[in-house]
Short mmCIF file of C-alpha atoms and ligand atoms in Angstrom, two decimals:
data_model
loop_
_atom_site.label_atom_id
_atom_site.label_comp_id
_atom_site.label_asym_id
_atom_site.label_seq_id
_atom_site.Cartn_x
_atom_site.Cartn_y
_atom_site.Cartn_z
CA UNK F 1120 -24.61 -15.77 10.92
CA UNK F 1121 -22.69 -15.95 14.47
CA UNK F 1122 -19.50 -17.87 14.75
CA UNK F 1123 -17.68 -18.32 17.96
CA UNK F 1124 -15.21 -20.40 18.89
CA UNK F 1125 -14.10 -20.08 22.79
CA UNK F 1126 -10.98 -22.65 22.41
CA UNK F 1127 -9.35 -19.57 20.51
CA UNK F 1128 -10.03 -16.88 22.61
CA UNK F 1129 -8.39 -19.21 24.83
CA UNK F 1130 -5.44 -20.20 23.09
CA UNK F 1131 -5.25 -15.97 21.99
CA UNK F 1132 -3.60 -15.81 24.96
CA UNK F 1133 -0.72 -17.65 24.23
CA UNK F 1134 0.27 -14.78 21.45
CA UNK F 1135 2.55 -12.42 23.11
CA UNK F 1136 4.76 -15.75 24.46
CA UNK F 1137 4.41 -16.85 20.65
CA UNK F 1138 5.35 -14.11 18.24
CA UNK F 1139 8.12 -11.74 18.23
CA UNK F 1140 7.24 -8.59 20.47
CA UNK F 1141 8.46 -6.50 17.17
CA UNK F 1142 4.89 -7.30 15.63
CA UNK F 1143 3.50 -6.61 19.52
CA UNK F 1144 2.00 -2.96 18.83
CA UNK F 1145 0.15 -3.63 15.43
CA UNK F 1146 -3.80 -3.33 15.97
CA UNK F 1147 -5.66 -5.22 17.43
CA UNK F 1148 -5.26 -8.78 17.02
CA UNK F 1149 -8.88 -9.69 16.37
CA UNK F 1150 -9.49 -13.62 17.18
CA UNK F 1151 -11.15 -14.34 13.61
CA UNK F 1152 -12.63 -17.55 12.75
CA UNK F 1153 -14.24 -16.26 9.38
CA UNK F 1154 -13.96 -13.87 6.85
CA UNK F 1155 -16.32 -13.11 4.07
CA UNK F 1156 -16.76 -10.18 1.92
CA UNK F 1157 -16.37 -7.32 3.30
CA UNK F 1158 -16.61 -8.99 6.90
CA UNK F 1159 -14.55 -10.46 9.85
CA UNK F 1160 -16.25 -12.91 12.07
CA UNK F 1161 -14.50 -13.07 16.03
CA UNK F 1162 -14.52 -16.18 18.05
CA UNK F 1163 -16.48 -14.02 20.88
CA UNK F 1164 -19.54 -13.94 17.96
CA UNK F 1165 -18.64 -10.57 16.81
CA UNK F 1166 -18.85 -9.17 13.10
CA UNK F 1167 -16.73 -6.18 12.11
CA UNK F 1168 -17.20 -4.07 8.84
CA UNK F 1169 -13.42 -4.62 7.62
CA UNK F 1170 -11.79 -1.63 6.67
CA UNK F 1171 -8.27 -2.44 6.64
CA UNK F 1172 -8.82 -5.47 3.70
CA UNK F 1173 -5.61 -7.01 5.63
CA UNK F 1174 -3.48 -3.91 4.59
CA UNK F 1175 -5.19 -3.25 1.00
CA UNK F 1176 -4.82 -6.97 0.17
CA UNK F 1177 -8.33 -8.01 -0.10
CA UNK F 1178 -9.75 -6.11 -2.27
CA UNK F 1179 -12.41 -8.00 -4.00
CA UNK F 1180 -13.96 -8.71 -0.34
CA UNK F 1181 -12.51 -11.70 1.82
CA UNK F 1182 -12.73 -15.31 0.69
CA UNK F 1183 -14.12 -14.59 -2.66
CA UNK F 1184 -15.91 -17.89 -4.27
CA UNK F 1185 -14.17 -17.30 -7.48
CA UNK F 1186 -10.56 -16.75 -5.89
CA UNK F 1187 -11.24 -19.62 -3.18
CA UNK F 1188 -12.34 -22.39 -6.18
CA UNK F 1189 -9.74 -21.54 -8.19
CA UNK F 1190 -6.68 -21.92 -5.59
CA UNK F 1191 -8.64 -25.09 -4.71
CA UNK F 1192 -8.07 -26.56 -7.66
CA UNK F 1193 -4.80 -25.47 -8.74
CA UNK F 1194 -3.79 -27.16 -4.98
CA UNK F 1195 -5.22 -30.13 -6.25
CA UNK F 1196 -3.21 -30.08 -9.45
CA UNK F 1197 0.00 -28.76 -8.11
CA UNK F 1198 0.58 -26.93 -4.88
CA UNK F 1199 4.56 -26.15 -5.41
CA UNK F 1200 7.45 -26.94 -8.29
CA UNK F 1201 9.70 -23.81 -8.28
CA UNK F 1202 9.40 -21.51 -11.04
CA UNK F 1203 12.47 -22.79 -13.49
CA UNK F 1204 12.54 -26.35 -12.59
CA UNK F 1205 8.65 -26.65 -14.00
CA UNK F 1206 6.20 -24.01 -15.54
CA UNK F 1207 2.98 -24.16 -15.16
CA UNK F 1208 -0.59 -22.70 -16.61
CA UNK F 1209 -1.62 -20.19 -14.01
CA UNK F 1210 1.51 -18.56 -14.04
CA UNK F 1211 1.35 -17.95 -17.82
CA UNK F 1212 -2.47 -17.02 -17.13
CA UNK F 1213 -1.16 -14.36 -14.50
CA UNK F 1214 1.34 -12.77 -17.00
CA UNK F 1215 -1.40 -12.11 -19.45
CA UNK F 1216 -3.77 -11.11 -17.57
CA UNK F 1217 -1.85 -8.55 -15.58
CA UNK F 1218 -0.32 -7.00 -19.18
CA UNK F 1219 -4.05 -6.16 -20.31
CA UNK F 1220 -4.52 -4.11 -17.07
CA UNK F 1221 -0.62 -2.57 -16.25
CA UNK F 1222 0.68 0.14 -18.07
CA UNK F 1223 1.72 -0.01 -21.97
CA UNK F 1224 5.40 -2.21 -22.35
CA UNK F 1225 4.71 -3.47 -18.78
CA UNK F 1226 4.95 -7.03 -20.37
CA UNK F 1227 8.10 -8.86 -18.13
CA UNK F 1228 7.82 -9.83 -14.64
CA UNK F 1229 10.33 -11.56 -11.47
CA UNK F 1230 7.57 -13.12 -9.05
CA UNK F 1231 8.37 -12.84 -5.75
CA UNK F 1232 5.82 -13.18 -2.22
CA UNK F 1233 5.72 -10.04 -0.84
CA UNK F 1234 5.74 -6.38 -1.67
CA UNK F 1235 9.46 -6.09 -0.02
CA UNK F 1236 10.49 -8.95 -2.49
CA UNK F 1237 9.10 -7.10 -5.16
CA UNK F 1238 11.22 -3.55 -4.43
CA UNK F 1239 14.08 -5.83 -3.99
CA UNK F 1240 13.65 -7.07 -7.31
CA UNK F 1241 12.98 -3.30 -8.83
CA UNK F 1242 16.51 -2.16 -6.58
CA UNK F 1243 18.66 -4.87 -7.85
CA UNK F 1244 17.05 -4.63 -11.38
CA UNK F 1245 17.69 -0.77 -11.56
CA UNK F 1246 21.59 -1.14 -10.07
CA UNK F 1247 22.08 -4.24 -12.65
CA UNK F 1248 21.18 -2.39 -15.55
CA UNK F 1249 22.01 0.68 -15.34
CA UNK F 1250 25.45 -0.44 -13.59
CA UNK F 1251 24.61 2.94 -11.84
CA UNK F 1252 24.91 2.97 -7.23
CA UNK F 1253 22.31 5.44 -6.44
CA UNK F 1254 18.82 4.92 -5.38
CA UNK F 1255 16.73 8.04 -4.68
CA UNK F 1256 13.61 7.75 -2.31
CA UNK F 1257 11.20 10.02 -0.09
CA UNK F 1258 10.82 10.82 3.59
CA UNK F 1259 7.36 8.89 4.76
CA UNK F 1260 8.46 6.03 2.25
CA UNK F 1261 7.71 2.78 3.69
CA UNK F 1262 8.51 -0.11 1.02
CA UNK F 1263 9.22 -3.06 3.74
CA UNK F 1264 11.06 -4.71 6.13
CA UNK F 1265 13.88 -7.30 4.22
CA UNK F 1266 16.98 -5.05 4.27
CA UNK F 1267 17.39 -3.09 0.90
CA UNK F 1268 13.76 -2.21 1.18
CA UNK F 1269 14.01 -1.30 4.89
CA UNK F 1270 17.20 0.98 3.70
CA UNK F 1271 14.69 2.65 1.37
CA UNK F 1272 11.88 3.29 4.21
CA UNK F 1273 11.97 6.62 6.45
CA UNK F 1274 8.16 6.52 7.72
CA UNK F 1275 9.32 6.30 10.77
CA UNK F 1276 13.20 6.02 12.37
CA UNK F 1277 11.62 3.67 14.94
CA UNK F 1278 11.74 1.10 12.05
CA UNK F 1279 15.60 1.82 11.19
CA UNK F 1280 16.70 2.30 14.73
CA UNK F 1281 19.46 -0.17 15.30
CA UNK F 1282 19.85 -1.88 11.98
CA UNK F 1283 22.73 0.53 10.61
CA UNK F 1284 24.35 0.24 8.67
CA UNK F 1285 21.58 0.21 6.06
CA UNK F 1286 22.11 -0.79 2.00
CA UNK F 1287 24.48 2.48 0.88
CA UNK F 1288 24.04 4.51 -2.01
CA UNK F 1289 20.31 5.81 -0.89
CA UNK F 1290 18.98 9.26 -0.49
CA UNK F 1291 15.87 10.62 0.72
CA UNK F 1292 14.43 13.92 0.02
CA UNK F 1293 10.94 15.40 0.92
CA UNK F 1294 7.60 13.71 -0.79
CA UNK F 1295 5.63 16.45 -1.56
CA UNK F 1296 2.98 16.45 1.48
CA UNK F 1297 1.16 19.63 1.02
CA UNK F 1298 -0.18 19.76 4.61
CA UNK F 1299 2.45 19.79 6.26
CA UNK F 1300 5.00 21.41 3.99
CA UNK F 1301 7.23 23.80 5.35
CA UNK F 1302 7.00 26.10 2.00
CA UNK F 1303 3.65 26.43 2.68
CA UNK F 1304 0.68 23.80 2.66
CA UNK F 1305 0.00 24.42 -1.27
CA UNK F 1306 0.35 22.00 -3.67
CA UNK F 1307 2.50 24.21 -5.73
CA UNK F 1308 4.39 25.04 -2.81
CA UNK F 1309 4.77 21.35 -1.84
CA UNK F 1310 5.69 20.06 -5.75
CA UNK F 1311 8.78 23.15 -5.38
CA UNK F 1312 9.96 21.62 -2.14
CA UNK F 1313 10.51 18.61 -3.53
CA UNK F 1314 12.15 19.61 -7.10
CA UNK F 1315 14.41 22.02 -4.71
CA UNK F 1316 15.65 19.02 -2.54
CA UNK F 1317 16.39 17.36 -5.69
CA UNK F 1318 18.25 19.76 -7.30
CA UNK F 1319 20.07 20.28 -4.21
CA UNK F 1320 20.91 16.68 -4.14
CA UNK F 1321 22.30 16.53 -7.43
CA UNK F 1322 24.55 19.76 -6.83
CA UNK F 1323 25.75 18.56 -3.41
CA UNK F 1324 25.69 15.02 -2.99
CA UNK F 1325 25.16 13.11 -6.16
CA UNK F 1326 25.48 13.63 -9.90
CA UNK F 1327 22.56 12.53 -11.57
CA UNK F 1328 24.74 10.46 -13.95
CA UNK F 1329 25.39 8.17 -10.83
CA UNK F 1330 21.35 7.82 -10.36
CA UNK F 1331 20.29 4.33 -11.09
CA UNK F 1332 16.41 5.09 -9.97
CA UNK F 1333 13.40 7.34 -8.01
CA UNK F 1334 11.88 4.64 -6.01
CA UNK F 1335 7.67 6.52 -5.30
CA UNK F 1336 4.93 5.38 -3.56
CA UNK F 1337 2.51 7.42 -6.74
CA UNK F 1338 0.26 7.86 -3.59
CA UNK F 1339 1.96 7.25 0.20
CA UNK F 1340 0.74 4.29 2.19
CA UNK F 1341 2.31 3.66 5.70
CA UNK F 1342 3.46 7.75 5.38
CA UNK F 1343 -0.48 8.57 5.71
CA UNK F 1344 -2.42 8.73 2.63
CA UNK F 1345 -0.76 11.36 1.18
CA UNK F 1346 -1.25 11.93 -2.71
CA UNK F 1347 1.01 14.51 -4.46
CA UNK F 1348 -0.10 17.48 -6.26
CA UNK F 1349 -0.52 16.78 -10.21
CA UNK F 1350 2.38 17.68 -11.53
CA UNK F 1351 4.72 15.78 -9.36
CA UNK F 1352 5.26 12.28 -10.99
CA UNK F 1353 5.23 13.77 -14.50
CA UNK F 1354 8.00 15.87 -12.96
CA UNK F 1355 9.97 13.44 -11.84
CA UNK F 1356 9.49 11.70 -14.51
CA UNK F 1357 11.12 14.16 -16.69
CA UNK F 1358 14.09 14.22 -14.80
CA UNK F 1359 14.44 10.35 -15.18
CA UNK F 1360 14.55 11.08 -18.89
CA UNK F 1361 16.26 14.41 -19.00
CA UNK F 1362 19.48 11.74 -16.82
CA UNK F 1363 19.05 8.13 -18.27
CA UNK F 1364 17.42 7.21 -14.44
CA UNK F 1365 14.87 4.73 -14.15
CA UNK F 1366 11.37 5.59 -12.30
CA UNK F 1367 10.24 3.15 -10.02
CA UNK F 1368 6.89 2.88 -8.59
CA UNK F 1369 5.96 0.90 -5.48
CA UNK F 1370 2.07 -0.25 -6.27
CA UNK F 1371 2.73 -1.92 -3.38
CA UNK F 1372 -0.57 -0.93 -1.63
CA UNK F 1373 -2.22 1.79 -4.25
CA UNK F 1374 -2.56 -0.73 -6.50
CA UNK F 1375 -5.26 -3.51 -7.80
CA UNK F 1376 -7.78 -0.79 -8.28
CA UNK F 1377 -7.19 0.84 -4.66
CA UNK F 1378 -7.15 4.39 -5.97
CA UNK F 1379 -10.03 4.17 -8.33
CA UNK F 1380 -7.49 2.98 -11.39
CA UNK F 1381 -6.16 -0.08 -11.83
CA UNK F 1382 -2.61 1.18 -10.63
CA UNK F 1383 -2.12 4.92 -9.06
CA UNK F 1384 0.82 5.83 -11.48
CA UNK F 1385 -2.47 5.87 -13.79
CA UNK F 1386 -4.45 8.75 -12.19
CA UNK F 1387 -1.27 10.82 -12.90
CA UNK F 1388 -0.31 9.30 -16.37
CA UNK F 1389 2.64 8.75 -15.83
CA UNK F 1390 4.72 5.48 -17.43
CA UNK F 1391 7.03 3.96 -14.62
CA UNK F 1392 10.12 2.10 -15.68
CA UNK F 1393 10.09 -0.95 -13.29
CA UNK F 1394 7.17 -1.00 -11.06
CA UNK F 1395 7.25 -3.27 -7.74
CA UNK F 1396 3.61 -4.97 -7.61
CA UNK F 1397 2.10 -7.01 -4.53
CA UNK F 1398 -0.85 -7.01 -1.86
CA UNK F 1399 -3.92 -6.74 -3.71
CA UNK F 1400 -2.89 -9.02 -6.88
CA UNK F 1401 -3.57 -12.51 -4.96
CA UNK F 1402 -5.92 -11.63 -2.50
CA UNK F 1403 -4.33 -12.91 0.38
CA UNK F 1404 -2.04 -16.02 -1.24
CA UNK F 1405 1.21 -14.55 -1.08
CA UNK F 1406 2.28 -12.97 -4.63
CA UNK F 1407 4.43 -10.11 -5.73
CA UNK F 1408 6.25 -8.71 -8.42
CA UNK F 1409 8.91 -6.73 -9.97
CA UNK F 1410 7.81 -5.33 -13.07
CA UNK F 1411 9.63 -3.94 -16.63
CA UNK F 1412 9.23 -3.61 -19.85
CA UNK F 1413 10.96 -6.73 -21.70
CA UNK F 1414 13.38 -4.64 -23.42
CA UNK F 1415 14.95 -3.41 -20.04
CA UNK F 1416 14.70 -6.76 -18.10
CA UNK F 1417 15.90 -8.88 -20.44
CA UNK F 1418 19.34 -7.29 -20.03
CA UNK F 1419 18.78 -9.18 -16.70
CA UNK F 1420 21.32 -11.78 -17.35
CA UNK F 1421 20.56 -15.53 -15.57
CA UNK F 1422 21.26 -16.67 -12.48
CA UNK F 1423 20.87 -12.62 -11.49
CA UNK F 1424 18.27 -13.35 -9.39
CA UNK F 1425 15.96 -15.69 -8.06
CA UNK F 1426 13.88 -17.51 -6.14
CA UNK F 1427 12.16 -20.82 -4.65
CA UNK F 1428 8.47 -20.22 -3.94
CA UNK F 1429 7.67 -17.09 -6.44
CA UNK F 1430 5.23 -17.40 -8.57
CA UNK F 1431 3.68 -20.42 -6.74
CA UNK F 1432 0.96 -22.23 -8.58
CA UNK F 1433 -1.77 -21.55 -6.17
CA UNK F 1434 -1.25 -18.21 -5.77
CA UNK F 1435 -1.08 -17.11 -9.81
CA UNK F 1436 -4.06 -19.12 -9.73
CA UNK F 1437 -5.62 -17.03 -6.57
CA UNK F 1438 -4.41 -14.02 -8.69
CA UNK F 1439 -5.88 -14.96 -12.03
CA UNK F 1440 -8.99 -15.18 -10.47
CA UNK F 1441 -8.72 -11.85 -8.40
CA UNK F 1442 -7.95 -9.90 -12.31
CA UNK F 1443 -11.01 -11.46 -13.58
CA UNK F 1444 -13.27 -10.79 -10.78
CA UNK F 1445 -12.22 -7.28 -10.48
CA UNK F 1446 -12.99 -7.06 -14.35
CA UNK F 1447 -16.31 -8.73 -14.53
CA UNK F 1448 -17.61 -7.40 -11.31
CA UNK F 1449 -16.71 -3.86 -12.21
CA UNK F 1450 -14.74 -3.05 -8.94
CA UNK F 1451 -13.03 0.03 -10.10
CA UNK F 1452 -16.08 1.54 -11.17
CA UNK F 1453 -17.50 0.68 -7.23
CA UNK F 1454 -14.82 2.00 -6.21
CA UNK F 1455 -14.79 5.61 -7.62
CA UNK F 1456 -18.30 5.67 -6.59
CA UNK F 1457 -18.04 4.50 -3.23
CA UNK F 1458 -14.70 6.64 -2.91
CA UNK F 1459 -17.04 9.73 -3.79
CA UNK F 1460 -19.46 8.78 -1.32
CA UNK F 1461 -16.93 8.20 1.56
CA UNK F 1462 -14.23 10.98 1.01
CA UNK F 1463 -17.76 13.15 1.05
CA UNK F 1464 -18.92 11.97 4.31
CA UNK F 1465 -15.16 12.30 5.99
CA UNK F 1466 -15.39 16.02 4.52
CA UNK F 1467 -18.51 16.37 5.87
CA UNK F 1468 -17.05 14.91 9.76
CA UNK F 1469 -13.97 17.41 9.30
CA UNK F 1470 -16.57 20.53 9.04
CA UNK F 1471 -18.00 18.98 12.23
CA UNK F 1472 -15.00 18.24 14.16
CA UNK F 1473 -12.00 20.26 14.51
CA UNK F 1474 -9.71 17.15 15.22
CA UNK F 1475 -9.98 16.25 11.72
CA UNK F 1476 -7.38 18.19 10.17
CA UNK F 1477 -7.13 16.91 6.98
CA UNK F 1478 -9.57 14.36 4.53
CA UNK F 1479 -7.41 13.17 1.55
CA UNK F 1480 -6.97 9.83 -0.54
CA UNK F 1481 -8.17 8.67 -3.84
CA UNK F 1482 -10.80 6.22 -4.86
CA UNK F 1483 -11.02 4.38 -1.52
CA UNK F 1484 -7.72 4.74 -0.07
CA UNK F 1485 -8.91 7.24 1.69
CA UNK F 1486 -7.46 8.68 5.26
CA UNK F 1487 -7.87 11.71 8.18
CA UNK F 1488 -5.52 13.44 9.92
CA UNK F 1489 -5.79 13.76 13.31
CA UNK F 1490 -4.40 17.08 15.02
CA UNK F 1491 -5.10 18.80 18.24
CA UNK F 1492 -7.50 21.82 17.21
CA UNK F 1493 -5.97 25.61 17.24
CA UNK F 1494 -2.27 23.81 17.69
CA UNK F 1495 -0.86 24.94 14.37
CA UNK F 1496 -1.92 21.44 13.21
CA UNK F 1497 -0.02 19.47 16.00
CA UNK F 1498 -0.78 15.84 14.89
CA UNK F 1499 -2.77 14.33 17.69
CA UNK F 1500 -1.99 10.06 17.88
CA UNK F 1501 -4.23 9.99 20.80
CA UNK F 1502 -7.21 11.32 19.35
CA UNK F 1503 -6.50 9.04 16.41
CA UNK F 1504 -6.05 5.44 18.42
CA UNK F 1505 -9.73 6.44 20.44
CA UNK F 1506 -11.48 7.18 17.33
CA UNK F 1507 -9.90 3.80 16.13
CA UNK F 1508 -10.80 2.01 19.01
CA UNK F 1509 -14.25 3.91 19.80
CA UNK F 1510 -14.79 2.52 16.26
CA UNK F 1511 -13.68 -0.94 16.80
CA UNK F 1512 -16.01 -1.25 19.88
CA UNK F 1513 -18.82 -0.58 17.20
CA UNK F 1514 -17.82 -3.12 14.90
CA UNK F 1515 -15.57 -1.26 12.70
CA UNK F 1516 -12.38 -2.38 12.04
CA UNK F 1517 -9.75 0.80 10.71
CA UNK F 1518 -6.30 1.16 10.54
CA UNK F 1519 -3.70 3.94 12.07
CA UNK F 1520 -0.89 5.54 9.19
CA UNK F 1521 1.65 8.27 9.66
CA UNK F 1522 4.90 9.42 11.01
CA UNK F 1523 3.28 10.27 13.89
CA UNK F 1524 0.69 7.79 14.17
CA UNK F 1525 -1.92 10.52 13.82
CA UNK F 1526 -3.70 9.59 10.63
CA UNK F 1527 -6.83 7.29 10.36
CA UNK F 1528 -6.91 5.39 7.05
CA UNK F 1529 -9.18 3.32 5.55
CA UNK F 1530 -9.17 0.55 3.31
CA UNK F 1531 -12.27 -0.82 2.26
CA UNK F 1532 -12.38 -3.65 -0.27
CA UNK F 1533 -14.00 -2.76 -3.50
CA UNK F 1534 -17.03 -4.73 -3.38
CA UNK F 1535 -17.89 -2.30 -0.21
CA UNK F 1536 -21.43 -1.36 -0.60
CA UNK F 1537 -23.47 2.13 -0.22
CA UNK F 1538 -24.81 1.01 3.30
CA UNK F 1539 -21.54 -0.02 4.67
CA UNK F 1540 -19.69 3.24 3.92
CA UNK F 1541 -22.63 5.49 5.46
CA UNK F 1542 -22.79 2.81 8.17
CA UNK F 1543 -18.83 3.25 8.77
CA UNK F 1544 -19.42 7.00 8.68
CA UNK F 1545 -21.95 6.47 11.51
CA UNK F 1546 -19.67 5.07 13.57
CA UNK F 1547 -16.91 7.34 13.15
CA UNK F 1548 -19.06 10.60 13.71
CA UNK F 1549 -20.03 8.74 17.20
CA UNK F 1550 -16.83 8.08 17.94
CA UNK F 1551 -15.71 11.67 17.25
CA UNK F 1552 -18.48 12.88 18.99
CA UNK F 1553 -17.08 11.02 22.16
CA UNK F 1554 -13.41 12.41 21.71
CA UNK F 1555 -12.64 15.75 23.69
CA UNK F 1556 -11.69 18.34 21.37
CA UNK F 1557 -8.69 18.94 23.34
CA UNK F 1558 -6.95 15.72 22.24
C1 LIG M 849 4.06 0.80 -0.53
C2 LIG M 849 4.51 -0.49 0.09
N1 LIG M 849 5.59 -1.11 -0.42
C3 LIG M 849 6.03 -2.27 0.10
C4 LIG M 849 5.41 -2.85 1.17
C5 LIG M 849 5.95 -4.14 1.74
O1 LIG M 849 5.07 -5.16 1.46
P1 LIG M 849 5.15 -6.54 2.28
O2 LIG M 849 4.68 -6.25 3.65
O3 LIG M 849 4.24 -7.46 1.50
O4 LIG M 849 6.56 -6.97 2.24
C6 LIG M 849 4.29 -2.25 1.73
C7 LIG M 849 3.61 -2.83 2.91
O5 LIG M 849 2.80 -2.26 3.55
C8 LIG M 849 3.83 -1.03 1.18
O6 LIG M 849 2.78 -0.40 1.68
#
């Protein structure tokens, strides 16, 4: 099927005078008309193999029948009544369906639209309760833009640059990012570095008795793909129990069956205490949600917090619909396999190609790391935004992560199929074939 539509290539044009030149360097504006599966449709009659899902968002594929009928008809019942002044089914629906598939005594949620509304939510939840100032987060963090989330993101200082003074009472200290750890790039080596900075923090900056809550991405997003050695969640874990802190977890975007499991906290079995929930639970109707057991959000007291469009009608019912296809259609399952099959091929390309530094990720959230060859793993952004766009000029649509800008990531959406994955590792060993090794 071809779809063009030349009126919006036109009116594309009008975009830079239209949105705010903050948003002006994301990638690559593609003029869609259609999406469908695991396909975008251009107005200049091009398809692109989608691997960016709109940021891990839609993960059953794009424009699912299921999720499409059912917001259909919930906007036919009931498009908006804030959450409060009316109840309504699919809401109810989305609470039971997401405590079958989150983590045992996961059973109380604060809806909210957005993954930043949903660490806000965990932030003020974790100061409420515990009546406790101090947050503790990670370099690389990225857990969104509204300002207490921003105040808990160092991906990049680009994105705090000129909004000081940030939310106080946060501290960062190293995630454990083996490759580029300064211990040495082990993941024993990378899991000390961290406990170190954390010990050092409690001895030097803050007692542990004035810790409210570890805010962790389980697995990195924006920061590059980077998943932590074993040990390091049950680790910090400990510590939350050894001080009476509460562990966050930002599911934000390695959750919904991203990684393989239904949430990444999962892989390392490891119980959170408040997790912050979004992206992938709606597939594309805005949803998110801050997450606790009902014993520790209950002490929530009313009027704490709130909100007018959370939990909108057509957007539990987009979500109840996303749970149930990802259950009947077996999506994690396709997704281990098809994470096998891809992370294989990538290791494959990094034998090849000396610009791959590093393959890493988890059931398909899966990511390279560009560096410029015998540079003592200099990352290389260059090499990384002409494989993306020597990609894109073959119809496959990536996306760029990383301080640095220098890691490829991809983002498939579960329902991605055998022939698409060796199809998308076509393109990319072209496209590396086409990059000088030099960077
Ligand atoms: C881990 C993580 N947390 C929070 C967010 C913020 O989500 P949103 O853009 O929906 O506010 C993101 C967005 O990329 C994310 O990756």
């Amino acid at each position: 099927m071809m779809y063009t539509d030349p009126e919006l290539l036109e009116m594309a044009k009008k975009i830079p005078s239209l949105l705010a030149p903050s948003l002006a360097e994301d990638w690559p504006e593609l003029p869609v008309v259609k999406a469908e599966g695991a396909y975008l449709y251009t107005a200049d009659g091009r398809r692109y193999l989608d691997f960016t899902s709109g940021i891990a968002v839609t993960n059953v594929g794009h424009c699912h029948p299921r999720v499409v009928e059912a917001a259909i008809k919930q906007t036919e019942e009931m498009v908006h009544s804030a959450v409060g002044v009316t109840i309504h089914r699919s809401l109810i629906e989305l609470c039971e369906e997401l405590i079958k598939v989150l983590p045992p005594k996961m059973d109380m949620f604060f809806f909210g639209n957005s993954g930043a509304e949903a660490v806000e939510g965990a932030l003020k939840l974790a100061r409420y309760v515990s009546r406790r100032p101090g947050i503790v987060a990670f370099e690389g963090s990225f857990h969104g833009r509204s300002y207490g989330a921003a105040s808990v993101t160092s991906v990049k200082s680009k994105y705090r640059d000129h909004y000081e003074p940030f939310v106080p009472g946060i501290y960062f200290v190293p995630y454990p990012y083996a490759y580029r750890c300064p211990l040495g790039d082990t993941p024993e080596a990378a899991l000390e570095w961290t406990l170190l900075a954390i010990r050092r923090l409690f001895q030097h900056q803050i007692p542990p008795s004035q810790v409210a809550a570890f805010l962790v991405e389980p697995i990195q997003g924006e920061g590059g793909y980077i998943v932590p050695p074993p040990g390091f969640l049950k680790a910090l874990r400990k510590i939350c129990d050894e001080h009476g802190i509460y562990l966050i977890v930002d599911e934000v975007q390695c959750g919904f069956g991203r990684t393989g499991k239904m949430f990444a906290a999962q892989l390392f079995d490891v119980q959170p205490d408040i997790m912050a929930i979004a992206k992938g639970i709606a597939s594309g109707f805005p949803l998110g949600a801050t997450v606790a057991s009902r014993k520790l959000m209950s002490q929530w007291k009313a009027g704490a917090h709130g909100t007018t469009f959370g939990g909108n009608p057509v957007s539990c019912a987009a979500g109840v619909a996303t749970l149930r296809v990802m259950r009947e259609e077996k999506l994690l399952e396709n997704c281990r396999a098809m994470g096998l099959r891809f992370i294989e091929g990538l290791r494959a390309l990094q034998k090849k190609y000396p610009l791959i530094g590093d393959v890493r990720g988890a059931g398909l959230m899966l990511a390279i790391e560009m560096i410029v060859p015998g540079k003592e793993k200099q990352p290389n952004p260059e090499a990384a935004m002409q494989l993306l766009e020597l990609s894109l000029e073959r119809g496959l649509l990536a996306y760029m992560a990383g301080t640095y800008g220098q890691v490829v990531r991809f983002i498939p959406p579960l329902i991605v199929t055998a022939e698409q994955v060796d199809l998308a590792l076509n393109i990319l060993e072209d496209g590396l074939s086409k990059i000088p090794a030099s960077g």
